[in-house]
Short mmCIF file of N, CA and C and ligand atoms in Angstrom, two decimals:
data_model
loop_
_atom_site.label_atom_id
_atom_site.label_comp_id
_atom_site.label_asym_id
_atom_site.label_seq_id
_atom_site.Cartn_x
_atom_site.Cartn_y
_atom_site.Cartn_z
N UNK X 225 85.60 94.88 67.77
CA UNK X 225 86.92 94.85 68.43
C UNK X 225 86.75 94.37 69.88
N UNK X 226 87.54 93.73 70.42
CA UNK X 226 87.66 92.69 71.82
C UNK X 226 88.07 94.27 72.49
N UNK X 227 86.99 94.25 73.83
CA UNK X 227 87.10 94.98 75.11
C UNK X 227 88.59 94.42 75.60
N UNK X 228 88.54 95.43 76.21
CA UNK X 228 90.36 95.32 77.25
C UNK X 228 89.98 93.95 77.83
N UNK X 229 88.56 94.02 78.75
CA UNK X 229 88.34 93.22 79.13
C UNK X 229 88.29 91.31 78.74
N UNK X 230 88.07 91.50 77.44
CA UNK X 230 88.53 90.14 76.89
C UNK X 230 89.95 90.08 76.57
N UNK X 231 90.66 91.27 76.31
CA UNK X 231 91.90 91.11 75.82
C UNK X 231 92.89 90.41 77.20
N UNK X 232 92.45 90.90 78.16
CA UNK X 232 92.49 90.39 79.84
C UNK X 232 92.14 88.90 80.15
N UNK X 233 91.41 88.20 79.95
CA UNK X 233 90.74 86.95 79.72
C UNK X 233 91.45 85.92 78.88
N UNK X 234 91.64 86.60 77.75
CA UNK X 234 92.41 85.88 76.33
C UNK X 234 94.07 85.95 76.95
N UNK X 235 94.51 86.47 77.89
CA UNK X 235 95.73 86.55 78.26
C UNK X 235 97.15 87.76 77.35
N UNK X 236 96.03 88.26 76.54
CA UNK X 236 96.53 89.25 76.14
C UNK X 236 97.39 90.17 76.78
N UNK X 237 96.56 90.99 77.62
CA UNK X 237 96.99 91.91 78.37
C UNK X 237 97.33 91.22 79.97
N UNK X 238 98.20 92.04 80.66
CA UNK X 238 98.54 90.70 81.83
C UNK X 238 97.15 91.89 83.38
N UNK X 239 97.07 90.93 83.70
CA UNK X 239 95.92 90.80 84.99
C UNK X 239 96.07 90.32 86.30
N UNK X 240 95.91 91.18 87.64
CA UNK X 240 95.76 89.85 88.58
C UNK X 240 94.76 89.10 88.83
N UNK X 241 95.08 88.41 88.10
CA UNK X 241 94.01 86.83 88.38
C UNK X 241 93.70 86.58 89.28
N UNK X 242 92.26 86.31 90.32
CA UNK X 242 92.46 85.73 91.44
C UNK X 242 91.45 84.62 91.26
N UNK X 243 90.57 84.76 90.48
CA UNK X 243 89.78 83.19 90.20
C UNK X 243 89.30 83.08 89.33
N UNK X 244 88.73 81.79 88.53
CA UNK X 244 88.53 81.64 87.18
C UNK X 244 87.53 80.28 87.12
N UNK X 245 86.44 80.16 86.07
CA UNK X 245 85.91 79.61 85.55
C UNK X 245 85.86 79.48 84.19
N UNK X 246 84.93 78.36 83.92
CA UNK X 246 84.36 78.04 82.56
C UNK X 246 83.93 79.56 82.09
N UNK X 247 82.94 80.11 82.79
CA UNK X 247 82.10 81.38 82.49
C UNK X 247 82.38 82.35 83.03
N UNK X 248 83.91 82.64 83.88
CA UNK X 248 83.64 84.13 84.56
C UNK X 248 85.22 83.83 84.74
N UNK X 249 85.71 85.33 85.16
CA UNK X 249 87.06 85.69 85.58
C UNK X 249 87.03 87.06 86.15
N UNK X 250 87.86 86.44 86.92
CA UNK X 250 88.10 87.38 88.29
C UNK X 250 89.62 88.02 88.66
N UNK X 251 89.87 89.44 88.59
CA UNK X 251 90.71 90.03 88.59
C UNK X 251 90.86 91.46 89.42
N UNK X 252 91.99 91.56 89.96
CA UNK X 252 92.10 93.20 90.70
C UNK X 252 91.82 94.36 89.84
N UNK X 253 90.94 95.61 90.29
CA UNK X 253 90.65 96.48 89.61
C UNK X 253 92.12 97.21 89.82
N UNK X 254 92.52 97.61 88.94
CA UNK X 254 94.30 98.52 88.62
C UNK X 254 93.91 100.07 89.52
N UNK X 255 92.72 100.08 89.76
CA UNK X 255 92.72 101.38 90.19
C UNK X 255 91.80 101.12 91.48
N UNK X 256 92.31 100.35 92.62
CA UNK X 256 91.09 100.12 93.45
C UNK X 256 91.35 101.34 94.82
N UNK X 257 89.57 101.03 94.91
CA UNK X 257 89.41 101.87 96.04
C UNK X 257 89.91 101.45 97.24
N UNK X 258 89.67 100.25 97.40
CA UNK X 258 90.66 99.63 99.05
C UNK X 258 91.31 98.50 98.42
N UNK X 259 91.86 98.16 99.39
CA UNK X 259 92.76 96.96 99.20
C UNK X 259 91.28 95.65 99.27
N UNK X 260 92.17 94.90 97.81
CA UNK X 260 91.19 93.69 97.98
C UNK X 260 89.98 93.84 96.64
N UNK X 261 89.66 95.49 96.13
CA UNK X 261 89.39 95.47 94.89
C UNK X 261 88.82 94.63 93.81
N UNK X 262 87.78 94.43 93.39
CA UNK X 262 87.88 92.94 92.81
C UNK X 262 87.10 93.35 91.22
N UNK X 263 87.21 93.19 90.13
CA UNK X 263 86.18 92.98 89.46
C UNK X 263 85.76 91.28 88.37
N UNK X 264 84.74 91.20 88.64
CA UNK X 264 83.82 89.83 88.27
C UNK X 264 83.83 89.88 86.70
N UNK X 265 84.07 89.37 85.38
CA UNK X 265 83.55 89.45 84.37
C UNK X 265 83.23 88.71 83.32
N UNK X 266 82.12 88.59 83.10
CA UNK X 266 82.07 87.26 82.02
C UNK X 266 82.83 86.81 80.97
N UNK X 267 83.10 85.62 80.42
CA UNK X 267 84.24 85.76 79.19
C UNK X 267 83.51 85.62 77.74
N UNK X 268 81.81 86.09 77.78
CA UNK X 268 81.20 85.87 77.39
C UNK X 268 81.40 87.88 76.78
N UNK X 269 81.50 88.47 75.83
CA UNK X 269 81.39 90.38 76.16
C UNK X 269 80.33 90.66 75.69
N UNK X 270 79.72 90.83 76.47
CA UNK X 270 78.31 92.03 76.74
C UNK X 270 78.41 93.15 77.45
N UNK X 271 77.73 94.05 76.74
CA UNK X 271 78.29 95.65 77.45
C UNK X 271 77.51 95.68 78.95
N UNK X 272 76.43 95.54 78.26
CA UNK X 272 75.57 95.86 79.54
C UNK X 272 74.79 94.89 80.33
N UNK X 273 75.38 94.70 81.86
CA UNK X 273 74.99 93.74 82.59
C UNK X 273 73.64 93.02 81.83
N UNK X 274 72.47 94.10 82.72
CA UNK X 274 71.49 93.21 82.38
C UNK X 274 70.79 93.17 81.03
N UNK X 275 71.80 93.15 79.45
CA UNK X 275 71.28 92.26 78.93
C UNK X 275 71.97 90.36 78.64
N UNK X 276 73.02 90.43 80.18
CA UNK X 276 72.96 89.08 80.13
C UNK X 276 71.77 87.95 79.93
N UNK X 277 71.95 86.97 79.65
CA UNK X 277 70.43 86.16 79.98
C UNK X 277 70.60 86.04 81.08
N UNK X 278 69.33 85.58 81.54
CA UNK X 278 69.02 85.42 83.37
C UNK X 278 69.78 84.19 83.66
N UNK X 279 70.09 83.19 83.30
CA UNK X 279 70.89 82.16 83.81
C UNK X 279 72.45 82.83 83.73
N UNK X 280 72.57 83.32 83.13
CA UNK X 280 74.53 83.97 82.69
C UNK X 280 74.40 84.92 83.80
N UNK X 281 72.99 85.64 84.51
CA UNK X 281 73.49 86.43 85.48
C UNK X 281 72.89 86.15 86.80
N UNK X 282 72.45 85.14 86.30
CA UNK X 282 72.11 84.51 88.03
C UNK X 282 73.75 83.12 88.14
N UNK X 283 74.10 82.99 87.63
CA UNK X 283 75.46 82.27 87.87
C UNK X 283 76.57 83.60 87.89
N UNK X 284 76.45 84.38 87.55
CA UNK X 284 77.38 85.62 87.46
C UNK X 284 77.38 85.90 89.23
N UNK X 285 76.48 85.98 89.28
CA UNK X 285 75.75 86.98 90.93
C UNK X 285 76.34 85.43 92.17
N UNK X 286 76.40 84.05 91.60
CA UNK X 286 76.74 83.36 92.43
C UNK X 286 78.35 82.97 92.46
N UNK X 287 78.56 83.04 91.23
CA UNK X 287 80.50 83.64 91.75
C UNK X 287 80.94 84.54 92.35
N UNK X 288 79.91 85.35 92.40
CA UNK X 288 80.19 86.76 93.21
C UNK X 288 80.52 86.47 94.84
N UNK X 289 79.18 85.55 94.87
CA UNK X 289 78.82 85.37 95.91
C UNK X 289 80.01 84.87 96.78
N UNK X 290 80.87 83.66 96.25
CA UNK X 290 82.13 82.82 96.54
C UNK X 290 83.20 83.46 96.83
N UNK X 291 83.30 84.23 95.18
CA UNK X 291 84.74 85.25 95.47
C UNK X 291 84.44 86.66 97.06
N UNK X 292 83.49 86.53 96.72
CA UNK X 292 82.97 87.90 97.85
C UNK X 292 83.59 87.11 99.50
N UNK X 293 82.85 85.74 99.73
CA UNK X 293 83.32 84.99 100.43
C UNK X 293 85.30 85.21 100.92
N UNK X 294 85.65 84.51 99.63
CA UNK X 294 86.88 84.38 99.63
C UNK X 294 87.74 85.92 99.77
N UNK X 295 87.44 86.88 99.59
CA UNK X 295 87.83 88.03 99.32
C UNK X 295 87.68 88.39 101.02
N UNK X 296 86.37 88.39 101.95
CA UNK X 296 86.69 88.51 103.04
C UNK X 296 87.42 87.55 104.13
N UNK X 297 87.28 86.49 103.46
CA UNK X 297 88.47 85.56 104.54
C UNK X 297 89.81 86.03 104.30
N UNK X 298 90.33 86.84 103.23
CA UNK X 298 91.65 87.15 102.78
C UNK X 298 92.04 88.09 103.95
N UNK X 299 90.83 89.01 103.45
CA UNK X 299 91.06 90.58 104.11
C UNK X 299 90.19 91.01 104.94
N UNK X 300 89.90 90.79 106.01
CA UNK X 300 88.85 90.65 106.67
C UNK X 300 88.13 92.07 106.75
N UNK X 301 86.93 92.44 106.77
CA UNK X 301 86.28 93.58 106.64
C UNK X 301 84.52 93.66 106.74
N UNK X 302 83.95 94.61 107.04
CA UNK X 302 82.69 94.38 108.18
C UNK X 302 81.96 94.01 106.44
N UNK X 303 81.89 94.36 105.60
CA UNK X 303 80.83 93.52 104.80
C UNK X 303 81.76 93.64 103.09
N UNK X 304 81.63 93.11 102.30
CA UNK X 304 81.79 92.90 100.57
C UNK X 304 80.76 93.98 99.92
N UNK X 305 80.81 94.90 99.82
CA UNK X 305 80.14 95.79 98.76
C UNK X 305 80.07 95.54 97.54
N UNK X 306 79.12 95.54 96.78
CA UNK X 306 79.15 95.39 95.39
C UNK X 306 78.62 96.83 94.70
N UNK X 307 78.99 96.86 93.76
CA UNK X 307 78.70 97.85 92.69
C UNK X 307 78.80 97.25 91.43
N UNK X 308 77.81 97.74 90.19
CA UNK X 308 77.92 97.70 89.21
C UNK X 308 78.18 99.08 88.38
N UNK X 309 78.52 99.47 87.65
CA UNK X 309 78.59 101.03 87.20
C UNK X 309 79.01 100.65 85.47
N UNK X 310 80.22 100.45 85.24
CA UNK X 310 79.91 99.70 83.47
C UNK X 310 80.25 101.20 82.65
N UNK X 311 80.49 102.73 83.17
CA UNK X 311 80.76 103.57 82.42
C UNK X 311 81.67 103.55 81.57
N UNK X 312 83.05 102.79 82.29
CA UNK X 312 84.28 102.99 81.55
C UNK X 312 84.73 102.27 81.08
N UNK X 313 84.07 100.69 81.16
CA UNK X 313 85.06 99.84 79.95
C UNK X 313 83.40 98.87 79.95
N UNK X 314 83.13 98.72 78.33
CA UNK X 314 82.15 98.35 77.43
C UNK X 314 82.15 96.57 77.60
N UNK X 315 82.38 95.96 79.19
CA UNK X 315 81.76 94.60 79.24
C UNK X 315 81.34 94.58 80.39
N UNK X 316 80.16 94.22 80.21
CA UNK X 316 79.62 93.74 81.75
C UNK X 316 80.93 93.39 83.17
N UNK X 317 80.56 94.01 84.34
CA UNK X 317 81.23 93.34 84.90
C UNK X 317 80.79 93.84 86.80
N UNK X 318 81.24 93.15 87.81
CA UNK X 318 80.57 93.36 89.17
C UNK X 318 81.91 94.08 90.04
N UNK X 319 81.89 95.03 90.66
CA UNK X 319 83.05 95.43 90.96
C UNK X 319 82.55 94.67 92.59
N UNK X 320 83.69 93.87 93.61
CA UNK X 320 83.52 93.69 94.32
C UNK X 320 84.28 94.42 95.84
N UNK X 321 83.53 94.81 96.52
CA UNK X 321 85.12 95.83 97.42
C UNK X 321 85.03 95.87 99.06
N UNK X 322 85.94 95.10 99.71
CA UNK X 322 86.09 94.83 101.14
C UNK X 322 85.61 96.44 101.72
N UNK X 323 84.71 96.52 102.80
CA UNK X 323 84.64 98.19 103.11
C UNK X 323 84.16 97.73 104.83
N UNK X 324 84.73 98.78 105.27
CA UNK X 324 84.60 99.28 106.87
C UNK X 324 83.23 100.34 107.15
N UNK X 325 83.63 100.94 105.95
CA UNK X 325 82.65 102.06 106.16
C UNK X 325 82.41 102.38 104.80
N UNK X 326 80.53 102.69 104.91
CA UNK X 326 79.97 103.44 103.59
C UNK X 326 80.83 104.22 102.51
N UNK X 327 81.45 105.19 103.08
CA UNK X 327 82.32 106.18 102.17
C UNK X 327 83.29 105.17 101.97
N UNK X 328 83.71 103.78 101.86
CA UNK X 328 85.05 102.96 100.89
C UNK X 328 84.30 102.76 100.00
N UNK X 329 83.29 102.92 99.28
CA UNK X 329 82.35 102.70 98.56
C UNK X 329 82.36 103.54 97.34
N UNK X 330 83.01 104.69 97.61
CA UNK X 330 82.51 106.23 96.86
C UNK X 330 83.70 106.18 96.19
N UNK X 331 82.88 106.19 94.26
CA UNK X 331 84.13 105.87 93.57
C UNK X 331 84.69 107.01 92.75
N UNK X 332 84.52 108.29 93.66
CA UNK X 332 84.88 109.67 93.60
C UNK X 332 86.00 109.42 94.25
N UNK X 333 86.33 108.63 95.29
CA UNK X 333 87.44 108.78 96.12
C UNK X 333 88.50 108.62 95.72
N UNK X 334 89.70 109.28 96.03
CA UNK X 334 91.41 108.79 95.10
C UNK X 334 91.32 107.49 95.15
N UNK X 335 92.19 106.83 94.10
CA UNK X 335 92.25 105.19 94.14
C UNK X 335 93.93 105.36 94.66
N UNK X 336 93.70 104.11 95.06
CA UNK X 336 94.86 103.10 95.82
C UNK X 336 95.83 103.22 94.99
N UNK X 337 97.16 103.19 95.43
CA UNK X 337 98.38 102.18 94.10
C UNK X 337 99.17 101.51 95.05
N UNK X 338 99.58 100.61 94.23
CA UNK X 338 100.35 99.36 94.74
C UNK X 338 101.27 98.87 93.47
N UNK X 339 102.43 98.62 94.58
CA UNK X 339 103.21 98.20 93.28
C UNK X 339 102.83 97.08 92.60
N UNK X 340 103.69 96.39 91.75
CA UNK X 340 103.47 94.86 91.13
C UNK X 340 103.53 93.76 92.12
N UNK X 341 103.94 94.19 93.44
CA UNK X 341 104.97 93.08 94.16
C UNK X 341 103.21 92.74 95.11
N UNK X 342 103.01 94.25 95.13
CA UNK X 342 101.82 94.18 96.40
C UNK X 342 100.26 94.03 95.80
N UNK X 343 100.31 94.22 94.23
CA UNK X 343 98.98 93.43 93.74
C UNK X 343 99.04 92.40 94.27
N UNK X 344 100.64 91.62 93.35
CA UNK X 344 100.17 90.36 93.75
C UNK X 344 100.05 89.39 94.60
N UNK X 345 100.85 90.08 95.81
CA UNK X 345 100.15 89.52 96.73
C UNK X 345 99.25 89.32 97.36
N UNK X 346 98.27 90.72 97.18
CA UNK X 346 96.78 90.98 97.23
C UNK X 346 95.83 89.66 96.41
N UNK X 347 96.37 89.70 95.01
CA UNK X 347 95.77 88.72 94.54
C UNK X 347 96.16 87.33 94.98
N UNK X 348 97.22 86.78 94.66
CA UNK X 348 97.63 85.50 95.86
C UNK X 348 96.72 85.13 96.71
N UNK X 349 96.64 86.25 97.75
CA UNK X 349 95.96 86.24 99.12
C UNK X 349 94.33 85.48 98.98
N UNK X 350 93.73 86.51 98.25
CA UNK X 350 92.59 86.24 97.35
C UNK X 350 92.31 84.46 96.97
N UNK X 351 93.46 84.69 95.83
CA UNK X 351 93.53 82.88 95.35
C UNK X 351 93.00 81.82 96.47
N UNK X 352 94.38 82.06 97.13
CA UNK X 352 94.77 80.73 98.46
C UNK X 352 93.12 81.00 99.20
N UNK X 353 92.49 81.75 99.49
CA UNK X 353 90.95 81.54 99.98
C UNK X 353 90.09 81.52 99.19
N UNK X 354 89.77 81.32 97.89
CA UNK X 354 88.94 81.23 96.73
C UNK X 354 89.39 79.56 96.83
N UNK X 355 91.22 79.16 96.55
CA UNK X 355 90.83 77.31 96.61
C UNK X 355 90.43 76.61 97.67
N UNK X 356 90.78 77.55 99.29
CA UNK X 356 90.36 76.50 100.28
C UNK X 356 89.13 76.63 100.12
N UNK X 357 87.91 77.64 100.47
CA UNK X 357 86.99 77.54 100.01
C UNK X 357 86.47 76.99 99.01
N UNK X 358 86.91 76.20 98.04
CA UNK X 358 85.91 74.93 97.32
C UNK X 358 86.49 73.79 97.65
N UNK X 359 87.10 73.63 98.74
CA UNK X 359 87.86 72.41 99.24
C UNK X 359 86.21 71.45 100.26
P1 AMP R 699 83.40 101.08 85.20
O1 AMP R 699 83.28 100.64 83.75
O2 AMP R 699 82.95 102.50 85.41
O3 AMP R 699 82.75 100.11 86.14
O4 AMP R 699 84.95 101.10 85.56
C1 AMP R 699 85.84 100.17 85.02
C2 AMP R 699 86.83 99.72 86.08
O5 AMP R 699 87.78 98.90 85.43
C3 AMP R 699 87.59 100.86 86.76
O6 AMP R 699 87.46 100.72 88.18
C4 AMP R 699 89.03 100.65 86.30
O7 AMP R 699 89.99 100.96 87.28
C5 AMP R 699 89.06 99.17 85.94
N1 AMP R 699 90.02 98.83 84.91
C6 AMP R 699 90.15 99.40 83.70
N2 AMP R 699 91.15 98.83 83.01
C7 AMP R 699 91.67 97.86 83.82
C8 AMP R 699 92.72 96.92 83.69
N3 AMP R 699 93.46 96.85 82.57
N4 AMP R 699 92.97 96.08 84.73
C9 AMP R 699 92.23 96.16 85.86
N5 AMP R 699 91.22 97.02 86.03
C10 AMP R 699 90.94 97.87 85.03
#
């Protein structure tokens, strides 16, 4: 059975999109810790990161790299945190997250909500510096 996460990809289920490839898609986590939230995921479903092959996750780790880019020109913030964790939904994927400080990190902490209006502008935001950046 197709993870949420492909069902997300396949356009099944609706997502904020903020960037997309041949091999990866990029969307707001519904439950983020700060604004700007991101998770990375292959459209390839594998549960667990590293049994990607090493090329699927050394190109994985370099979209990261872009959107991470693009994610702080959006929202500006002292560094892009990454986490991987993979407990709660069965496909690989890189959670990416604008942080000020260590503790925006801690995914004990209450999550964010935002309406529909203010994802997507979050995601938007995202977009418009994910295309100038490959300009
Ligand atoms: P984990 O598998 O522990 O890395 O956590 C999965 C993450 O996916 C959590 O941060 C969830 O908020 C997020 N998530 C689960 N379902 C959706 C969805 N439909 N859209 C966006 N994010 C989701």
């Amino acid at each position: 059975m197709a993870t949420i996460f492909s069902k997300i990809i396949a356009g099944e289920i609706p997502s904020y999109k903020v960037a997309e490839d041949d091999k990866f898609y990029a969307f707001l986590d519904i439950n983020p810790l700060v604004k700007g939230h991101t998770l990375v995921v292959p459209k390839r479903e594998v549960d667990y990161i590293f049994d990607l092959e090493d090329d699927e996750l050394a190109a994985m780790q370099i979209f990261a790299k872009k959107l991470a880019l693009a994610i702080q020109k959006a929202f500006p913030c002292k560094k892009v945190g990454q986490a991987v964790i993979g407990l709660e939904v069965p496909h690989a994927h890189i959670h990416l997250i604008p942080i000020q400080k260590e503790s925006d990190m801690l995914f004990s902490n209450p999550k964010l909500s935002f309406s529909n209006e203010e994802f997507a502008a979050i995601a938007a935001a995202i977009h418009k510096a994910w295309e100038e950046n490959a300009d």
